[in-house]
mmCIF file of C-alpha atoms in Angstrom:
data_model
loop_
_atom_site.group_PDB
_atom_site.id
_atom_site.type_symbol
_atom_site.label_atom_id
_atom_site.label_comp_id
_atom_site.label_asym_id
_atom_site.label_seq_id
_atom_site.Cartn_x
_atom_site.Cartn_y
_atom_site.Cartn_z
ATOM 1 C CA GLN A 1 17.263 6.630 7.344
ATOM 2 C CA VAL A 2 14.715 5.062 4.942
ATOM 3 C CA ARG A 3 12.902 7.340 2.565
ATOM 4 C CA LEU A 4 9.398 6.572 1.036
ATOM 5 C CA ALA A 5 7.684 7.707 -2.040
ATOM 6 C CA GLU A 6 4.463 6.796 -3.115
ATOM 7 C CA SER A 7 2.372 7.031 -6.415
ATOM 8 C CA GLY A 8 -0.539 5.829 -8.263
ATOM 9 C CA GLY A 9 -3.218 7.362 -6.572
ATOM 10 C CA GLY A 10 -6.225 9.528 -8.141
ATOM 11 C CA LEU A 11 -9.609 9.397 -9.278
ATOM 12 C CA VAL A 12 -11.264 6.040 -10.509
ATOM 13 C CA GLN A 13 -14.513 4.774 -10.969
ATOM 14 C CA PRO A 14 -16.733 2.289 -9.020
ATOM 15 C CA GLY A 15 -15.584 -0.959 -10.176
ATOM 16 C CA GLY A 16 -12.012 0.174 -11.583
ATOM 17 C CA SER A 17 -8.565 -0.646 -10.313
ATOM 18 C CA LEU A 18 -5.355 0.948 -9.250
ATOM 19 C CA ILE A 19 -1.840 0.073 -9.013
ATOM 20 C CA LEU A 20 -0.255 1.913 -5.954
ATOM 21 C CA SER A 21 3.647 2.064 -5.980
ATOM 22 C CA CYS A 22 6.150 2.674 -3.005
ATOM 23 C CA THR A 23 9.902 2.832 -3.720
ATOM 24 C CA ALA A 24 12.316 2.834 -0.919
ATOM 25 C CA SER A 25 15.770 4.509 -0.459
ATOM 26 C CA GLY A 26 18.556 4.947 1.887
ATOM 27 C CA VAL A 27 18.991 1.730 3.133
ATOM 28 C CA ASP A 28 19.036 -1.750 1.747
ATOM 29 C CA PHE A 29 15.437 -2.618 0.272
ATOM 30 C CA ALA A 30 16.192 -6.263 1.128
ATOM 31 C CA ILE A 31 15.904 -5.629 5.066
ATOM 32 C CA LEU A 32 12.717 -3.385 5.115
ATOM 33 C CA ASN A 33 9.375 -5.493 6.038
ATOM 34 C CA MET A 34 6.877 -3.354 3.877
ATOM 35 C CA GLY A 35 3.131 -2.496 3.783
ATOM 36 C CA TRP A 36 0.346 -0.612 2.904
ATOM 37 C CA TYR A 37 -2.534 1.002 4.968
ATOM 38 C CA ARG A 38 -5.209 3.279 4.671
ATOM 39 C CA GLN A 39 -6.985 5.796 6.667
ATOM 40 C CA ALA A 40 -10.455 7.460 5.387
ATOM 41 C CA PRO A 41 -11.753 10.780 7.140
ATOM 42 C CA GLY A 42 -12.937 10.115 10.875
ATOM 43 C CA LYS A 43 -11.469 6.389 10.600
ATOM 44 C CA GLN A 44 -8.402 4.781 12.253
ATOM 45 C CA ARG A 45 -5.671 4.004 9.995
ATOM 46 C CA GLU A 46 -6.038 0.145 9.098
ATOM 47 C CA LEU A 47 -4.150 -2.777 7.050
ATOM 48 C CA VAL A 48 -4.323 -3.489 3.509
ATOM 49 C CA ALA A 49 -1.551 -5.617 3.221
ATOM 50 C CA THR A 50 2.023 -6.533 4.407
ATOM 51 C CA ILE A 51 4.789 -8.206 2.941
ATOM 52 C CA THR A 52 8.062 -8.796 5.164
ATOM 53 C CA ARG A 53 11.360 -9.486 4.072
ATOM 54 C CA SER A 54 11.294 -13.160 4.038
ATOM 55 C CA ARG A 55 8.324 -12.541 1.403
ATOM 56 C CA ASP A 56 5.470 -13.405 3.760
ATOM 57 C CA ILE A 57 2.210 -11.949 2.708
ATOM 58 C CA THR A 58 -0.566 -10.637 5.177
ATOM 59 C CA TYR A 59 -3.807 -9.374 3.756
ATOM 60 C CA GLY A 60 -6.589 -7.287 6.155
ATOM 61 C CA ASP A 61 -9.940 -8.167 5.922
ATOM 62 C CA SER A 62 -11.155 -4.700 4.488
ATOM 63 C CA MET A 63 -10.047 -5.569 0.775
ATOM 64 C CA ALA A 64 -9.186 -9.366 1.361
ATOM 65 C CA GLY A 65 -9.846 -10.823 -2.318
ATOM 66 C CA ARG A 66 -9.667 -7.373 -4.243
ATOM 67 C CA VAL A 67 -5.746 -6.382 -3.249
ATOM 68 C CA THR A 68 -2.408 -8.084 -3.983
ATOM 69 C CA ILE A 69 0.789 -6.798 -2.798
ATOM 70 C CA SER A 70 4.440 -7.522 -4.489
ATOM 71 C CA ARG A 71 7.441 -6.236 -4.124
ATOM 72 C CA GLU A 72 10.619 -6.034 -7.117
ATOM 73 C CA ILE A 73 13.697 -5.971 -5.348
ATOM 74 C CA ASN A 74 15.762 -4.757 -8.489
ATOM 75 C CA VAL A 75 14.200 -1.378 -8.171
ATOM 76 C CA ASN A 76 13.255 -1.038 -4.386
ATOM 77 C CA ALA A 77 9.678 -1.037 -4.944
ATOM 78 C CA VAL A 78 6.313 -2.549 -3.382
ATOM 79 C CA TYR A 79 3.246 -2.452 -5.443
ATOM 80 C CA LEU A 80 -0.109 -2.501 -4.584
ATOM 81 C CA GLN A 81 -3.103 -3.718 -7.097
ATOM 82 C CA LEU A 82 -6.485 -2.669 -5.926
ATOM 83 C CA ASP A 83 -9.305 -4.118 -7.977
ATOM 84 C CA ARG A 84 -13.108 -3.726 -8.054
ATOM 85 C CA LEU A 85 -13.038 -0.574 -6.017
ATOM 86 C CA THR A 86 -16.058 0.607 -4.354
ATOM 87 C CA PRO A 87 -16.815 4.062 -2.998
ATOM 88 C CA GLU A 88 -15.945 2.828 0.310
ATOM 89 C CA ASP A 89 -12.268 2.196 -0.489
ATOM 90 C CA THR A 90 -11.846 6.145 -1.188
ATOM 91 C CA ALA A 91 -9.295 7.085 1.490
ATOM 92 C CA VAL A 92 -5.582 8.262 1.636
ATOM 93 C CA TYR A 93 -3.338 5.012 1.207
ATOM 94 C CA TYR A 94 0.074 4.872 3.026
ATOM 95 C CA CYS A 95 3.210 3.302 2.452
ATOM 96 C CA ARG A 96 5.108 1.670 5.384
ATOM 97 C CA ALA A 97 8.630 0.305 5.715
ATOM 98 C CA ASN A 98 9.533 -0.938 9.132
ATOM 99 C CA THR A 99 8.051 2.039 11.195
ATOM 100 C CA VAL A 100 8.719 4.713 8.580
ATOM 101 C CA TRP A 101 5.543 5.944 7.079
ATOM 102 C CA GLY A 102 5.313 7.676 3.615
ATOM 103 C CA GLN A 103 3.218 10.540 2.994
ATOM 104 C CA GLY A 104 0.419 8.796 1.358
ATOM 105 C CA THR A 105 -1.386 9.113 -1.765
ATOM 106 C CA GLN A 106 -4.972 10.101 -2.428
ATOM 107 C CA VAL A 107 -7.646 7.130 -3.784
ATOM 108 C CA THR A 108 -10.763 8.359 -4.815
ATOM 109 C CA VAL A 109 -13.547 6.090 -6.044
ATOM 110 C CA SER A 110 -16.352 8.161 -7.527
ATOM 111 C CA SER A 111 -18.488 8.387 -10.358
#
């Protein structure tokens, strides 16, 4: 069914920013409800942001005010802009399309 490819993770200093990308293929992107989640070692996977096919946006509490989700229909992509990152943001960030998960991209915040 749908296939996801995430990119944009890496090492960033505290206070820095990253933009994560998730591209979807195999299905009409317009029908997908998309989301970003993260999971740190020893912790549950938690919501970062979602954006539905009807353009409704929800942000989780953990990064509220420091994250922006968007989607670009013509390239079948959803983006996650992360700002003012802290070491507590270190986690694997996962893209979701409906019930399908990507393999994740590692974000490490460290000096």
